[in-house]
Amino acid sequence: MKIAVVGTGYVGLVTGVSLSEIGHTVTCIDIDLEKVEKMQKGISPIYEPGLSEMMSKNIEESRLYFTTNHTEGFNNAQVIYIAVGTPENKDGSANLNFVKQVALDIATNIEKDTIVVTKSTVPVGTNTIIKEILHKNLRNDVKVSVVSNPEFLKEGSAIYDSFNGDRIVIGTESKEAGDTLEEINRPFGVPVFRTDVKSAEMIKYASNAFLATKISFINEISNICDRLNANVEDVAKGMGLDKRIGDQFLQAGIGYGGSCFPKDTKALIQIAGNVHYDFELLKGVVNVNKKQQGLIIDKLLERMPDIKGKKISVLGLAFKPNTDDMREAASIVVTNRLIEEGAEVTAYDPIAVKNAKHILSSEITYSDNIKEAVEGSDATLILTEWNDIKSIDLSLFSTMNYPLVIDGRNCFALDEMRKHKVEYHSVGRPVVSEELSGVLN
Ligand code: UDX
């Protein structure tokens, strides 16, 4: 099948590369010439395990192309995927300008019948708008069908997820277009669920909102565990044994970040509001997450009320491991606050520093070595559970000025920490300390 994918952000690029891997001929279209030229050489603009290798292989085997030219990209395609961004408007709603522009570009360029597939996360009803734009601007003799085909990929494991996902959702009013999409996706070997367009659009938002709810729920439980000296990890394990609950997405921490949960939860509150429904539960989820991102600072200030001039090392900046994505990362809230309070911050992240430098305060010093970042500091804060952070030699903390470790991702086993001279605070688990020395100043 000949496919065009418009937009080579995270979703578009992974979609295009995966579709080429299963044998389709894919042309990825983007307006950014510099980015396109790099991608033509097999250089991925994002860090995603396995992506560069798969890109190079399919370029070499002449199944994957990149261009800035819409007309060229659309001309041969039987199916066009829309995968451009839907950034957040000031009021939390999704900005559809890019999506609408692509629909117009498709309508004014295509010369034969085509299936248009929406991959971008768009509010319920958007595919109807896309259909209207297409029909208003198409040549009379050309027909298009519109399909909603939301993505459920996780950053850091997107390539794996493409081939091992739980479901592929296909929402369309056209049986023929639905059958074609099913055929395109068959080699992935992932179960297909077919429904109408609006329900498909809603499945994406409802899934992300539900997962975000699980996270905020367990974070609330962790805060209660903190006060009761219970262990949230055991609580989550015990809950997860109930198959109705499941054990995933119950890891307490300093909240969710990234490009999807924060944006999609707010957008769904807006979608509900537009039909005069107050989504109270989801508003709570968003508020809990906001509070949770600041938790690590609350814990630090409780132990060390005056951090002015103190050396604080921050381990992990990306919103989660295995990605260089800094969008809505807790590290933004945490480091801004540290700098505001006058701390001297040294930060470490194995991959995200380049992106972090554009987003975080210029007063931060970066270190490419965990040991160097931690040595001599007055407190260490852990914000992302990267493997190299989880596997450090715990005796490293004894090189700190005072071994106060506040771990926002529960990276270390309490028993292991007990073997070292360290004051260890984590999320929803008892504090580890030889003897709690009063307020540190
Ligand atoms: C998410 C969805 O999982 C994916 O299906 C959708 O297509 C896009 O949004 P992603 O944002 O890549 O994927 O990351 P995910 O692994 O879901 O984690 C999101 C955030 O939640 C991260 O900040 C992570 O640290 C946090 N999280 C996740 C927790 O705090 N606890 C958990 O138990 C799981």
CSV table of C-alpha atoms and ligand atoms in Angstrom, one decimal:
chain,number,residue,atom,x,y,z
A,1,MET,CA,0.0,0.0,0.0
A,2,LYS,CA,1.3,3.5,-0.8
A,3,ILE,CA,0.9,5.8,2.3
A,4,ALA,CA,1.6,9.4,3.1
A,5,VAL,CA,2.0,10.6,6.7
A,6,VAL,CA,1.7,14.3,7.3
A,7,GLY,CA,3.7,15.6,10.3
A,8,THR,CA,6.9,13.9,11.6
A,9,GLY,CA,6.6,14.7,15.2
A,10,TYR,CA,6.8,11.8,17.6
A,11,VAL,CA,3.5,10.2,16.5
A,12,GLY,CA,3.9,10.8,12.8
A,13,LEU,CA,7.5,9.6,12.5
A,14,VAL,CA,6.9,6.4,14.6
A,15,THR,CA,3.8,5.7,12.6
A,16,GLY,CA,5.5,6.2,9.2
A,17,VAL,CA,8.6,4.2,10.1
A,18,SER,CA,6.5,1.3,11.5
A,19,LEU,CA,4.2,1.2,8.5
A,20,SER,CA,7.3,1.0,6.2
A,21,GLU,CA,8.7,-1.8,8.4
A,22,ILE,CA,5.7,-4.0,7.7
A,23,GLY,CA,6.1,-3.5,3.9
A,24,HIS,CA,4.2,-0.4,2.9
A,25,THR,CA,5.8,2.4,0.9
A,26,VAL,CA,5.6,5.5,3.1
A,27,THR,CA,6.3,9.1,2.4
A,28,CYS,CA,6.6,11.3,5.5
A,29,ILE,CA,5.8,15.0,4.9
A,30,ASP,CA,6.9,17.9,7.0
A,31,ILE,CA,7.3,21.6,6.5
A,32,ASP,CA,10.6,21.8,8.3
A,33,LEU,CA,13.3,21.4,5.6
A,34,GLU,CA,16.3,21.0,7.9
A,35,LYS,CA,14.5,18.2,9.8
A,36,VAL,CA,13.5,16.5,6.5
A,37,GLU,CA,17.0,16.6,5.2
A,38,LYS,CA,18.3,15.0,8.4
A,39,MET,CA,15.6,12.3,8.2
A,40,GLN,CA,16.4,11.6,4.6
A,41,LYS,CA,19.9,10.6,5.9
A,42,GLY,CA,18.3,8.3,8.5
A,43,ILE,CA,18.9,10.8,11.4
A,44,SER,CA,16.0,10.7,13.9
A,45,PRO,CA,15.0,14.1,15.4
A,46,ILE,CA,13.9,12.4,18.6
A,47,TYR,CA,15.5,9.9,20.9
A,48,GLU,CA,13.4,6.7,20.7
A,49,PRO,CA,15.0,3.3,21.2
A,50,GLY,CA,15.2,1.3,17.9
A,51,LEU,CA,13.8,4.2,15.7
A,52,SER,CA,17.0,5.3,14.0
A,53,GLU,CA,17.9,1.8,13.0
A,54,MET,CA,14.5,1.0,11.6
A,55,MET,CA,14.5,4.3,9.7
A,56,SER,CA,17.8,3.7,8.1
A,57,LYS,CA,16.9,0.1,7.1
A,58,ASN,CA,13.6,1.1,5.4
A,59,ILE,CA,15.2,4.1,3.7
A,60,GLU,CA,17.9,1.8,2.3
A,61,GLU,CA,15.3,-0.7,1.2
A,62,SER,CA,13.4,2.1,-0.6
A,63,ARG,CA,10.2,1.9,1.4
A,64,LEU,CA,10.6,5.1,3.4
A,65,TYR,CA,10.8,8.7,2.0
A,66,PHE,CA,10.8,12.2,3.5
A,67,THR,CA,9.8,15.3,1.7
A,68,THR,CA,8.6,18.9,2.3
A,69,ASN,CA,6.5,18.8,-0.8
A,70,HIS,CA,2.8,18.1,-0.1
A,71,THR,CA,1.9,17.6,-3.8
A,72,GLU,CA,4.7,15.1,-4.3
A,73,GLY,CA,3.8,13.3,-1.1
A,74,PHE,CA,0.1,13.1,-1.7
A,75,ASN,CA,0.2,12.2,-5.4
A,76,ASN,CA,0.8,8.5,-5.2
A,77,ALA,CA,-0.8,7.9,-1.8
A,78,GLN,CA,-3.8,5.6,-1.5
A,79,VAL,CA,-4.0,6.5,2.2
A,80,ILE,CA,-3.0,9.8,3.9
A,81,TYR,CA,-2.4,9.9,7.7
A,82,ILE,CA,-2.8,13.2,9.5
A,83,ALA,CA,-0.3,13.2,12.4
A,84,VAL,CA,0.4,16.9,13.0
A,85,GLY,CA,0.4,18.4,16.5
A,86,THR,CA,-2.7,19.6,18.4
A,87,PRO,CA,-1.0,21.9,20.9
A,88,GLU,CA,-2.9,23.1,24.0
A,89,ASN,CA,-4.7,26.4,23.8
A,90,LYS,CA,-4.7,28.8,26.7
A,91,ASP,CA,-8.0,27.5,28.0
A,92,GLY,CA,-6.8,23.8,27.8
A,93,SER,CA,-8.6,23.0,24.6
A,94,ALA,CA,-6.8,21.4,21.7
A,95,ASN,CA,-5.6,23.8,18.9
A,96,LEU,CA,-6.8,22.3,15.6
A,97,ASN,CA,-5.2,24.8,13.2
A,98,PHE,CA,-2.6,22.4,11.9
A,99,VAL,CA,-5.1,19.6,11.4
A,100,LYS,CA,-7.5,21.9,9.5
A,101,GLN,CA,-4.7,23.2,7.3
A,102,VAL,CA,-3.6,19.7,6.4
A,103,ALA,CA,-7.2,18.7,5.6
A,104,LEU,CA,-7.3,21.8,3.2
A,105,ASP,CA,-3.9,20.8,1.7
A,106,ILE,CA,-5.2,17.3,1.1
A,107,ALA,CA,-8.4,18.5,-0.5
A,108,THR,CA,-6.7,21.0,-2.8
A,109,ASN,CA,-3.9,18.5,-3.9
A,110,ILE,CA,-5.3,15.0,-4.4
A,111,GLU,CA,-6.4,13.9,-7.8
A,112,LYS,CA,-7.9,10.5,-7.0
A,113,ASP,CA,-10.0,8.7,-4.4
A,114,THR,CA,-8.2,8.6,-1.0
A,115,ILE,CA,-8.6,7.4,2.5
A,116,VAL,CA,-7.7,10.1,5.1
A,117,VAL,CA,-6.7,8.7,8.5
A,118,THR,CA,-6.6,10.9,11.6
A,119,LYS,CA,-3.8,9.8,14.0
A,120,SER,CA,-3.5,13.2,15.8
A,121,THR,CA,-5.3,13.3,19.1
A,122,VAL,CA,-8.3,15.4,18.2
A,123,PRO,CA,-11.5,16.3,20.2
A,124,VAL,CA,-14.6,14.4,19.6
A,125,GLY,CA,-16.3,15.7,16.5
A,126,THR,CA,-13.1,16.9,14.7
A,127,ASN,CA,-13.2,14.2,12.1
A,128,THR,CA,-16.6,15.5,11.1
A,129,ILE,CA,-14.9,18.9,10.7
A,130,ILE,CA,-12.1,17.3,8.6
A,131,LYS,CA,-14.7,15.6,6.4
A,132,GLU,CA,-16.5,19.0,5.9
A,133,ILE,CA,-13.3,20.7,4.9
A,134,LEU,CA,-12.4,17.9,2.5
A,135,HIS,CA,-15.8,17.8,0.9
A,136,LYS,CA,-16.0,21.6,0.5
A,137,ASN,CA,-12.6,21.9,-1.2
A,138,LEU,CA,-12.3,18.6,-3.2
A,139,ARG,CA,-12.5,18.3,-7.0
A,140,ASN,CA,-16.0,17.0,-7.9
A,141,ASP,CA,-14.8,13.7,-9.3
A,142,VAL,CA,-12.7,12.8,-6.2
A,143,LYS,CA,-14.0,10.9,-3.2
A,144,VAL,CA,-12.5,10.6,0.3
A,145,SER,CA,-13.3,8.5,3.3
A,146,VAL,CA,-12.3,9.6,6.8
A,147,VAL,CA,-11.1,7.2,9.5
A,148,SER,CA,-10.2,7.9,13.1
A,149,ASN,CA,-7.2,5.7,14.1
A,150,PRO,CA,-5.8,7.0,17.4
A,151,GLU,CA,-2.4,6.1,18.7
A,152,PHE,CA,-1.6,4.5,22.0
A,153,LEU,CA,2.2,4.5,21.9
A,154,LYS,CA,4.3,5.2,24.9
A,155,GLU,CA,7.4,7.3,24.5
A,156,GLY,CA,10.5,5.2,25.1
A,157,SER,CA,8.9,2.0,23.9
A,158,ALA,CA,6.9,3.3,20.9
A,159,ILE,CA,8.5,0.9,18.4
A,160,TYR,CA,7.9,-2.0,20.6
A,161,ASP,CA,4.3,-0.9,21.2
A,162,SER,CA,3.6,-0.6,17.5
A,163,PHE,CA,4.2,-4.3,17.2
A,164,ASN,CA,2.9,-5.4,20.6
A,165,GLY,CA,0.0,-3.0,21.3
A,166,ASP,CA,-3.2,-4.1,23.0
A,167,ARG,CA,-5.5,-2.8,20.3
A,168,ILE,CA,-5.8,-0.9,17.1
A,169,VAL,CA,-8.9,1.3,17.1
A,170,ILE,CA,-10.5,2.0,13.7
A,171,GLY,CA,-13.5,4.4,13.7
A,172,THR,CA,-15.2,5.1,10.4
A,173,GLU,CA,-18.6,5.3,8.7
A,174,SER,CA,-17.2,3.6,5.6
A,175,LYS,CA,-17.0,-0.1,5.7
A,176,GLU,CA,-14.6,-0.2,2.8
A,177,ALA,CA,-12.2,2.3,4.3
A,178,GLY,CA,-12.4,0.4,7.6
A,179,ASP,CA,-11.5,-2.9,5.8
A,180,THR,CA,-8.6,-1.2,4.0
A,181,LEU,CA,-7.2,0.1,7.4
A,182,GLU,CA,-7.6,-3.3,8.9
A,183,GLU,CA,-5.7,-4.8,6.0
A,184,ILE,CA,-2.9,-2.2,6.2
A,185,ASN,CA,-2.4,-2.9,9.9
A,186,ARG,CA,-2.8,-6.7,9.7
A,187,PRO,CA,1.0,-7.4,9.7
A,188,PHE,CA,1.4,-5.7,13.1
A,189,GLY,CA,-0.6,-8.7,14.5
A,190,VAL,CA,-2.4,-6.5,17.0
A,191,PRO,CA,-6.1,-7.0,17.7
A,192,VAL,CA,-8.4,-4.5,15.9
A,193,PHE,CA,-11.5,-2.9,17.4
A,194,ARG,CA,-13.9,-1.2,15.0
A,195,THR,CA,-16.4,1.5,15.9
A,196,ASP,CA,-17.9,4.8,14.8
A,197,VAL,CA,-15.7,7.9,14.4
A,198,LYS,CA,-16.8,9.7,17.5
A,199,SER,CA,-16.4,6.7,19.8
A,200,ALA,CA,-12.9,6.1,18.4
A,201,GLU,CA,-12.0,9.8,19.1
A,202,MET,CA,-13.4,9.4,22.7
A,203,ILE,CA,-11.5,6.1,23.3
A,204,LYS,CA,-8.2,7.9,23.0
A,205,TYR,CA,-9.2,10.6,25.5
A,206,ALA,CA,-11.0,8.3,27.9
A,207,SER,CA,-8.0,5.9,27.9
A,208,ASN,CA,-5.5,8.6,28.7
A,209,ALA,CA,-7.8,10.2,31.3
A,210,PHE,CA,-8.3,6.8,33.0
A,211,LEU,CA,-4.6,6.1,33.1
A,212,ALA,CA,-3.9,9.6,34.5
A,213,THR,CA,-6.7,8.9,37.1
A,214,LYS,CA,-4.9,5.7,38.2
A,215,ILE,CA,-1.7,7.6,38.7
A,216,SER,CA,-3.3,10.5,40.7
A,217,PHE,CA,-5.3,7.9,42.7
A,218,ILE,CA,-2.2,6.0,43.8
A,219,ASN,CA,-0.4,9.3,44.4
A,220,GLU,CA,-3.2,10.3,46.8
A,221,ILE,CA,-2.9,6.9,48.5
A,222,SER,CA,0.9,7.4,48.8
A,223,ASN,CA,0.4,10.8,50.5
A,224,ILE,CA,-1.9,9.1,53.1
A,225,CYS,CA,0.7,6.2,53.4
A,226,ASP,CA,3.4,8.8,54.1
A,227,ARG,CA,1.4,10.1,57.1
A,228,LEU,CA,0.5,6.6,58.3
A,229,ASN,CA,4.0,5.1,57.9
A,230,ALA,CA,2.5,2.5,55.5
A,231,ASN,CA,4.3,1.4,52.2
A,232,VAL,CA,2.5,2.4,49.0
A,233,GLU,CA,4.5,-0.1,47.0
A,234,ASP,CA,3.0,-3.0,48.9
A,235,VAL,CA,-0.4,-1.4,48.8
A,236,ALA,CA,-0.2,-1.1,45.0
A,237,LYS,CA,1.0,-4.7,44.7
A,238,GLY,CA,-1.8,-5.9,46.9
A,239,MET,CA,-4.4,-3.9,45.0
A,240,GLY,CA,-2.9,-5.0,41.6
A,241,LEU,CA,-3.4,-8.7,42.5
A,242,ASP,CA,-7.1,-8.1,41.9
A,243,LYS,CA,-7.5,-8.6,38.2
A,244,ARG,CA,-10.2,-6.0,38.0
A,245,ILE,CA,-7.7,-3.4,39.2
A,246,GLY,CA,-4.5,-4.7,37.5
A,247,ASP,CA,-1.0,-3.9,38.6
A,248,GLN,CA,0.0,-1.3,35.9
A,249,PHE,CA,0.0,2.5,36.3
A,250,LEU,CA,0.0,2.2,40.0
A,251,GLN,CA,3.5,3.5,40.6
A,252,ALA,CA,3.4,6.4,43.0
A,253,GLY,CA,5.8,9.2,42.2
A,254,ILE,CA,5.9,12.9,41.5
A,255,GLY,CA,3.1,12.9,39.0
A,256,TYR,CA,2.7,12.3,35.3
A,257,GLY,CA,4.2,14.6,32.6
A,258,GLY,CA,4.8,14.2,28.9
A,259,SER,CA,3.0,15.3,25.8
A,260,CYS,CA,-0.2,13.3,26.3
A,261,PHE,CA,-1.6,13.0,29.8
A,262,PRO,CA,-1.4,16.7,30.9
A,263,LYS,CA,-2.7,17.9,27.5
A,264,ASP,CA,-5.4,15.3,27.0
A,265,THR,CA,-6.9,15.4,30.5
A,266,LYS,CA,-7.3,19.2,30.2
A,267,ALA,CA,-8.7,18.8,26.7
A,268,LEU,CA,-11.3,16.2,27.9
A,269,ILE,CA,-12.4,18.6,30.6
A,270,GLN,CA,-13.0,21.2,27.8
A,271,ILE,CA,-14.8,18.6,25.6
A,272,ALA,CA,-17.1,17.8,28.5
A,273,GLY,CA,-17.6,21.5,29.3
A,274,ASN,CA,-18.5,22.2,25.6
A,275,VAL,CA,-21.5,19.9,26.1
A,276,HIS,CA,-22.3,21.5,29.5
A,277,TYR,CA,-20.9,18.6,31.6
A,278,ASP,CA,-18.7,19.3,34.6
A,279,PHE,CA,-16.1,16.5,34.6
A,280,GLU,CA,-15.4,16.8,38.4
A,281,LEU,CA,-13.4,13.6,38.8
A,282,LEU,CA,-10.9,14.6,36.0
A,283,LYS,CA,-10.5,18.1,37.4
A,284,GLY,CA,-9.5,16.4,40.7
A,285,VAL,CA,-7.0,14.2,38.8
A,286,VAL,CA,-5.3,17.3,37.2
A,287,ASN,CA,-5.2,19.2,40.5
A,288,VAL,CA,-3.7,16.2,42.4
A,289,ASN,CA,-1.0,15.9,39.7
A,290,LYS,CA,-0.1,19.6,40.0
A,291,LYS,CA,0.3,19.2,43.8
A,292,GLN,CA,2.3,16.0,43.3
A,293,GLN,CA,4.9,17.6,41.1
A,294,GLY,CA,5.8,19.9,43.9
A,295,LEU,CA,5.9,17.1,46.6
A,296,ILE,CA,9.6,16.6,46.5
A,297,ILE,CA,10.3,20.3,47.2
A,298,ASP,CA,7.8,20.1,50.2
A,299,LYS,CA,9.8,17.2,51.5
A,300,LEU,CA,13.1,18.9,51.0
A,301,LEU,CA,12.0,22.1,52.7
A,302,GLU,CA,10.5,20.2,55.6
A,303,ARG,CA,14.0,18.9,56.3
A,304,MET,CA,16.0,21.8,55.1
A,305,PRO,CA,13.8,25.0,55.4
A,306,ASP,CA,16.5,27.3,54.1
A,307,ILE,CA,18.1,26.1,50.9
A,308,LYS,CA,19.7,29.4,49.9
A,309,GLY,CA,23.3,28.7,48.8
A,310,LYS,CA,22.8,24.9,49.4
A,311,LYS,CA,24.2,22.5,46.8
A,312,ILE,CA,21.3,20.4,45.5
A,313,SER,CA,21.9,17.7,43.0
A,314,VAL,CA,19.1,16.7,40.7
A,315,LEU,CA,19.2,13.3,39.1
A,316,GLY,CA,16.9,12.8,36.1
A,317,LEU,CA,15.2,15.6,34.1
A,318,ALA,CA,13.1,13.9,31.4
A,319,PHE,CA,9.4,13.3,32.2
A,320,LYS,CA,10.1,9.6,32.3
A,321,PRO,CA,13.1,7.3,31.4
A,322,ASN,CA,14.2,6.3,27.9
A,323,THR,CA,13.1,9.6,26.3
A,324,ASP,CA,14.7,13.0,25.9
A,325,ASP,CA,11.2,14.6,26.1
A,326,MET,CA,11.0,17.4,28.7
A,327,ARG,CA,7.4,18.4,28.1
A,328,GLU,CA,5.5,18.9,31.3
A,329,ALA,CA,8.3,17.1,33.2
A,330,ALA,CA,8.2,17.5,37.0
A,331,SER,CA,11.9,18.7,36.8
A,332,ILE,CA,10.6,22.0,35.4
A,333,VAL,CA,8.5,22.7,38.5
A,334,VAL,CA,11.2,21.4,40.8
A,335,THR,CA,14.3,23.2,39.4
A,336,ASN,CA,12.4,26.5,39.0
A,337,ARG,CA,11.5,26.3,42.7
A,338,LEU,CA,15.0,25.4,43.8
A,339,ILE,CA,16.5,28.3,41.8
A,340,GLU,CA,13.8,30.6,43.2
A,341,GLU,CA,14.8,29.6,46.7
A,342,GLY,CA,18.4,30.4,46.0
A,343,ALA,CA,19.8,26.9,45.8
A,344,GLU,CA,22.9,25.9,43.7
A,345,VAL,CA,21.6,23.2,41.4
A,346,THR,CA,23.7,20.6,39.6
A,347,ALA,CA,21.6,18.4,37.3
A,348,TYR,CA,22.2,15.1,35.6
A,349,ASP,CA,20.3,13.3,32.9
A,350,PRO,CA,21.7,10.7,30.5
A,351,ILE,CA,19.8,12.0,27.4
A,352,ALA,CA,17.6,15.0,28.0
A,353,VAL,CA,20.2,17.7,28.9
A,354,LYS,CA,20.1,19.2,25.4
A,355,ASN,CA,16.4,19.7,25.5
A,356,ALA,CA,16.5,20.7,29.2
A,357,LYS,CA,18.9,23.6,28.5
A,358,HIS,CA,16.2,25.2,26.4
A,359,ILE,CA,13.5,24.9,29.0
A,360,LEU,CA,15.1,25.1,32.5
A,361,SER,CA,16.7,28.0,34.2
A,362,SER,CA,20.1,29.1,32.8
A,363,GLU,CA,21.4,29.1,36.4
A,364,ILE,CA,21.6,25.3,36.5
A,365,THR,CA,24.9,23.6,36.1
A,366,TYR,CA,24.8,20.3,34.2
A,367,SER,CA,27.0,17.3,34.8
A,368,ASP,CA,27.4,14.3,32.6
A,369,ASN,CA,28.4,12.1,35.4
A,370,ILE,CA,26.2,11.1,38.4
A,371,LYS,CA,29.2,10.8,40.8
A,372,GLU,CA,30.3,14.3,40.0
A,373,ALA,CA,26.8,15.7,40.4
A,374,VAL,CA,26.2,14.0,43.8
A,375,GLU,CA,29.6,14.5,45.5
A,376,GLY,CA,29.7,17.3,48.0
A,377,SER,CA,26.0,18.2,47.7
A,378,ASP,CA,23.7,19.0,50.6
A,379,ALA,CA,20.8,17.0,49.2
A,380,THR,CA,20.1,14.8,46.2
A,381,LEU,CA,16.7,14.8,44.5
A,382,ILE,CA,15.7,12.0,42.1
A,383,LEU,CA,13.2,12.9,39.5
A,384,THR,CA,13.4,10.2,36.8
A,385,GLU,CA,13.9,6.5,37.3
A,386,TRP,CA,16.6,6.0,34.6
A,387,ASN,CA,18.4,2.6,34.8
A,388,ASP,CA,21.8,4.2,35.4
A,389,ILE,CA,20.4,6.1,38.3
A,390,LYS,CA,18.6,3.0,39.8
A,391,SER,CA,21.8,1.1,39.5
A,392,ILE,CA,24.3,3.5,41.2
A,393,ASP,CA,26.5,2.3,43.9
A,394,LEU,CA,24.7,3.5,47.0
A,395,SER,CA,27.9,4.2,48.9
A,396,LEU,CA,28.1,7.3,46.5
A,397,PHE,CA,25.7,9.1,48.9
A,398,SER,CA,28.3,9.0,51.6
A,399,THR,CA,30.4,11.5,49.5
A,400,MET,CA,27.6,14.1,50.0
A,401,ASN,CA,28.1,16.9,52.4
A,402,TYR,CA,25.0,15.5,54.2
A,403,PRO,CA,23.5,12.3,52.8
A,404,LEU,CA,19.9,13.6,52.4
A,405,VAL,CA,18.3,11.8,49.4
A,406,ILE,CA,14.8,12.6,48.4
A,407,ASP,CA,13.6,10.1,45.7
A,408,GLY,CA,10.5,11.1,43.7
A,409,ARG,CA,10.4,7.8,41.8
A,410,ASN,CA,11.1,5.2,44.5
A,411,CYS,CA,14.2,4.0,42.8
A,412,PHE,CA,15.8,2.1,45.7
A,413,ALA,CA,14.7,-0.7,48.0
A,414,LEU,CA,14.3,0.4,51.5
A,415,ASP,CA,16.3,-2.6,52.8
A,416,GLU,CA,19.2,-1.7,50.6
A,417,MET,CA,19.2,2.0,51.7
A,418,ARG,CA,19.1,0.8,55.4
A,419,LYS,CA,22.6,-0.7,54.8
A,420,HIS,CA,24.0,2.8,54.0
A,421,LYS,CA,24.5,5.9,56.1
A,422,VAL,CA,21.8,7.9,54.4
A,423,GLU,CA,18.6,9.8,55.2
A,424,TYR,CA,16.3,8.6,52.5
A,425,HIS,CA,12.8,10.0,51.8
A,426,SER,CA,10.7,8.5,49.0
A,427,VAL,CA,7.1,8.6,48.0
A,428,GLY,CA,4.5,6.8,50.2
A,429,ARG,CA,7.2,4.7,52.0
A,430,PRO,CA,8.7,4.9,55.5
A,431,VAL,CA,11.7,7.2,55.8
A,432,VAL,CA,15.1,5.5,56.2
A,433,SER,CA,17.4,7.2,58.6
A,434,GLU,CA,19.9,6.1,61.2
A,435,GLU,CA,18.8,8.8,63.5
A,436,LEU,CA,16.6,11.6,62.3
A,437,SER,CA,18.6,14.7,63.1
A,438,GLY,CA,16.2,17.7,63.6
A,439,VAL,CA,15.9,20.5,61.1
A,440,LEU,CA,19.0,20.7,58.8
A,441,ASN,CA,20.3,24.2,58.2
B,1,UDX,C1,1.0,7.9,27.4
B,1,UDX,C2,0.1,6.7,27.2
B,1,UDX,O1,0.6,5.6,28.0
B,1,UDX,C3,0.0,6.3,25.7
B,1,UDX,O2,-0.8,5.2,25.6
B,1,UDX,C4,-0.5,7.5,24.9
B,1,UDX,O3,-0.5,7.2,23.6
B,1,UDX,C5,0.4,8.7,25.2
B,1,UDX,O4,0.5,9.0,26.6
B,1,UDX,P1,3.6,8.5,27.5
B,1,UDX,O5,3.2,9.9,27.8
B,1,UDX,O6,4.7,8.2,26.5
B,1,UDX,O7,2.3,7.6,27.1
B,1,UDX,O8,4.1,7.8,28.9
B,1,UDX,P2,3.6,6.9,30.0
B,1,UDX,O9,4.5,5.7,30.1
B,1,UDX,O10,2.2,6.6,29.9
B,1,UDX,O11,3.9,7.8,31.3
B,1,UDX,C6,3.2,9.1,31.5
B,1,UDX,C7,3.6,9.7,32.8
B,1,UDX,O12,3.1,9.0,33.9
B,1,UDX,C8,5.2,9.7,33.1
B,1,UDX,O13,5.5,11.0,33.6
B,1,UDX,C9,5.4,8.6,34.1
B,1,UDX,O14,6.4,8.9,34.9
B,1,UDX,C10,4.0,8.7,34.8
B,1,UDX,N1,3.6,7.4,35.5
B,1,UDX,C11,3.3,6.4,34.7
B,1,UDX,C12,3.5,7.4,36.9
B,1,UDX,O15,3.8,8.3,37.6
B,1,UDX,N2,3.1,6.2,37.4
B,1,UDX,C13,2.8,5.1,36.7
B,1,UDX,O16,2.5,4.1,37.3
B,1,UDX,C14,2.9,5.2,35.3
